[in-house]
PDB file of C-alpha atoms in Angstrom:
ATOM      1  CA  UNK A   1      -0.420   2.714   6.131  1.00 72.00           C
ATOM      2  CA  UNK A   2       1.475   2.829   2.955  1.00 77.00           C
ATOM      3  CA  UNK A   3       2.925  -0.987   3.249  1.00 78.00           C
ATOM      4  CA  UNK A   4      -0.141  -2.397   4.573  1.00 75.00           C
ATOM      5  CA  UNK A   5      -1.731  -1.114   0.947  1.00 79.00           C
ATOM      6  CA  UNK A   6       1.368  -2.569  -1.165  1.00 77.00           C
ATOM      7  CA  UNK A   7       1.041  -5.480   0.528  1.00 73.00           C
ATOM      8  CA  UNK A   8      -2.898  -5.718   0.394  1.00 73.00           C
ATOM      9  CA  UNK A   9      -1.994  -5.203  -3.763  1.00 73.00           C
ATOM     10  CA  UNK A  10       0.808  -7.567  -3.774  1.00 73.00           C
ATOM     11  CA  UNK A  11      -1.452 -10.465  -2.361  1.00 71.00           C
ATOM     12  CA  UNK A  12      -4.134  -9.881  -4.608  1.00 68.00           C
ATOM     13  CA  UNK A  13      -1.634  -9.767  -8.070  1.00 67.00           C
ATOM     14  CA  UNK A  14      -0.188 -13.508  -6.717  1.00 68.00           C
ATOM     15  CA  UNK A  15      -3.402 -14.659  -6.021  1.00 66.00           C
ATOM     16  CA  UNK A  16      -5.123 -13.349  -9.366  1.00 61.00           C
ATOM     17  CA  UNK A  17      -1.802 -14.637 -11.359  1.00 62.00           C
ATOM     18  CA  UNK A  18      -2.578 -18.444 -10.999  1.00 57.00           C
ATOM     19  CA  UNK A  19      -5.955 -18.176 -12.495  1.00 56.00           C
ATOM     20  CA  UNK A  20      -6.709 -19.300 -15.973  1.00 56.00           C
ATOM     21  CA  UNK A  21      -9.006 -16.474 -17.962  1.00 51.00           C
ATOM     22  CA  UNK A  22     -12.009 -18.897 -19.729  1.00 59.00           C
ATOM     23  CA  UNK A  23     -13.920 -17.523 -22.030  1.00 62.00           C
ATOM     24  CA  UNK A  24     -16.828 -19.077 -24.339  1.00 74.00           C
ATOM     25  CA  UNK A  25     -19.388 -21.762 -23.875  1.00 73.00           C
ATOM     26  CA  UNK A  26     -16.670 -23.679 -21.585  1.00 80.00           C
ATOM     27  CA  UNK A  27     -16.314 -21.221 -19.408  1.00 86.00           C
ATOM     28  CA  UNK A  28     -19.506 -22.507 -17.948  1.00 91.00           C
ATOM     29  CA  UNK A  29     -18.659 -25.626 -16.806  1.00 94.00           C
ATOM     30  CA  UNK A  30     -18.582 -26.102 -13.167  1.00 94.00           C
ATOM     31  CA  UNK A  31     -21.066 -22.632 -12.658  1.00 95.00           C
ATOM     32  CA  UNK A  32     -24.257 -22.751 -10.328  1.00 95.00           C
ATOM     33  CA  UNK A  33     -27.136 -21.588 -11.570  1.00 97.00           C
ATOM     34  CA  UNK A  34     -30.964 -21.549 -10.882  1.00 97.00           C
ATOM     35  CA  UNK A  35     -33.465 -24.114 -12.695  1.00 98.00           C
ATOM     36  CA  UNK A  36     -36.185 -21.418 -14.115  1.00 98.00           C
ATOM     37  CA  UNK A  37     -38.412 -24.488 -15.760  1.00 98.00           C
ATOM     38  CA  UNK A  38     -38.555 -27.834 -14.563  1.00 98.00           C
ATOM     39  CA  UNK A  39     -35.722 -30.559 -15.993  1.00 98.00           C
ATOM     40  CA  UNK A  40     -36.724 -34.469 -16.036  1.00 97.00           C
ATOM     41  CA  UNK A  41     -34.767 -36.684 -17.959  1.00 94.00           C
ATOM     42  CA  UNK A  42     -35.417 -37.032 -20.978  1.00 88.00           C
ATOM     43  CA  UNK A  43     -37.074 -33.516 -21.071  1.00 95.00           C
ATOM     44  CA  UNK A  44     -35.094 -30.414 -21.013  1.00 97.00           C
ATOM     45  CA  UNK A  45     -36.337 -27.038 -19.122  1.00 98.00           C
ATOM     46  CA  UNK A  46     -33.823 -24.063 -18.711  1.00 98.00           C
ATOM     47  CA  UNK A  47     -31.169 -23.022 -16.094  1.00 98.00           C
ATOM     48  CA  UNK A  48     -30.613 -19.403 -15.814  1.00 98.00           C
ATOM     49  CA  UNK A  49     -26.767 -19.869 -15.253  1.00 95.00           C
ATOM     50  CA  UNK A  50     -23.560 -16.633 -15.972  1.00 87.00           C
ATOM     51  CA  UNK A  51     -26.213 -13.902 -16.843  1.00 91.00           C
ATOM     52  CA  UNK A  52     -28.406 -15.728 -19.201  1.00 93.00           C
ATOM     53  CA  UNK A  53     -30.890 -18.607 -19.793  1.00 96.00           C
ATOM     54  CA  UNK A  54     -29.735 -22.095 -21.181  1.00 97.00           C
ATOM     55  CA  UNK A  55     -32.063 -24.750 -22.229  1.00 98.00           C
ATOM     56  CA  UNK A  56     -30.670 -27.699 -19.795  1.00 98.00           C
ATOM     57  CA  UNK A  57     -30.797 -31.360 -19.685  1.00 97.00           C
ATOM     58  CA  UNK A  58     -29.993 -33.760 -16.654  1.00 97.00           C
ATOM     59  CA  UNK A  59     -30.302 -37.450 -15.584  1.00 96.00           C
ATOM     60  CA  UNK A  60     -32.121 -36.381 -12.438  1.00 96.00           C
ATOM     61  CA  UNK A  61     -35.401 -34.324 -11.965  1.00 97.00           C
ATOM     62  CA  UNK A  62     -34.916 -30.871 -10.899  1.00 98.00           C
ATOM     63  CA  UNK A  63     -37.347 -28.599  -9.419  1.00 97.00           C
ATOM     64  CA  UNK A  64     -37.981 -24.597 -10.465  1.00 98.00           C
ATOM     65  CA  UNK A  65     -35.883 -22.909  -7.924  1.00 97.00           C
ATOM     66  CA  UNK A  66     -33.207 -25.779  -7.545  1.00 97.00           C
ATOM     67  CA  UNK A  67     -29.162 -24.769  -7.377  1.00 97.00           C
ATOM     68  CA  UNK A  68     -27.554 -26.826 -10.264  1.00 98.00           C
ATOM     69  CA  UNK A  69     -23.889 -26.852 -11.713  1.00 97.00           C
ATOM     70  CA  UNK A  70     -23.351 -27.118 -15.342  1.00 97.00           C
ATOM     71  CA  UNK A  71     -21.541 -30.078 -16.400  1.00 97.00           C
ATOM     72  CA  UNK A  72     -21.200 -30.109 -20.068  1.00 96.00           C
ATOM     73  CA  UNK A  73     -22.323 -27.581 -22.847  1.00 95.00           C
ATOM     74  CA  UNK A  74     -23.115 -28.782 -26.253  1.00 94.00           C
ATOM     75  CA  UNK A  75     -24.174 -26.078 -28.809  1.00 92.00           C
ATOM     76  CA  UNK A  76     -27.229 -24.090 -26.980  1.00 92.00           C
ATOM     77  CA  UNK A  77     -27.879 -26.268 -24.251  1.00 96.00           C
ATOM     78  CA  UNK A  78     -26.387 -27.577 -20.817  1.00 97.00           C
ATOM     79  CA  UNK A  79     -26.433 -30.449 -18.884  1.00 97.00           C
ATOM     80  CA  UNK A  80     -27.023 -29.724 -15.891  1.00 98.00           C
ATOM     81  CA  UNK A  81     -26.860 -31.883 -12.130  1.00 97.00           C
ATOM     82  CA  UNK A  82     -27.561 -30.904  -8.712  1.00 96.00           C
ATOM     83  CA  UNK A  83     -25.359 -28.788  -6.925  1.00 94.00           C
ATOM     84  CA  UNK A  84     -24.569 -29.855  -3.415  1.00 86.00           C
ATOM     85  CA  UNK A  85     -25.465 -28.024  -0.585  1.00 78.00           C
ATOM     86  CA  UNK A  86     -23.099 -25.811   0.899  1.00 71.00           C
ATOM     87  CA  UNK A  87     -21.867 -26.425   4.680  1.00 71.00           C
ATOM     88  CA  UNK A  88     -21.068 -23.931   6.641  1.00 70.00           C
ATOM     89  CA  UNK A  89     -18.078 -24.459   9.341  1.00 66.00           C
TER      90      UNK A  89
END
């Protein structure tokens, strides 16, 4: 009962305690989001990505509805690639 609860809050402080807190434009890098307008390069469109649409740029053409990760962040807008599909095991 009562250990099974201290340890349940013991893994989740170690686990918790190796993770750096990121805050800011940076702290996008390396989230998924969803492409809302169409991205070709040269020609941004936006990724709604953390709560909130970005105007996004990529070297690759991406499709309303497409999972991409956010790369880099320069001022208001994001560059944006593909995100891989996820495998399942």
């Amino acid at each position: 009962g009562v250990s099974a609860i201290i340890l349940g809050l013991g893994y989740f402080l170690a686990r918790e305690r190796g993770k750096v807190a990121r805050t800011g434009p940076e702290a996008l890098i390396g989230e998924i989001g969803v492409v809302r307008e169409a991205i070709a390069p040269g020609a941004a469109g936006t990724v709604f990505v953390h709560g909130e649409l970005w105007r996004a740029t990529s070297d690759e053409a991406l499709s309303p509805g497409a999972k991409a990760i956010v790369v880099s962040v320069r001022g208001l807008e994001v560059t944006v690639k593909r995100a891989a599909p996820r495998r399942c095991p």
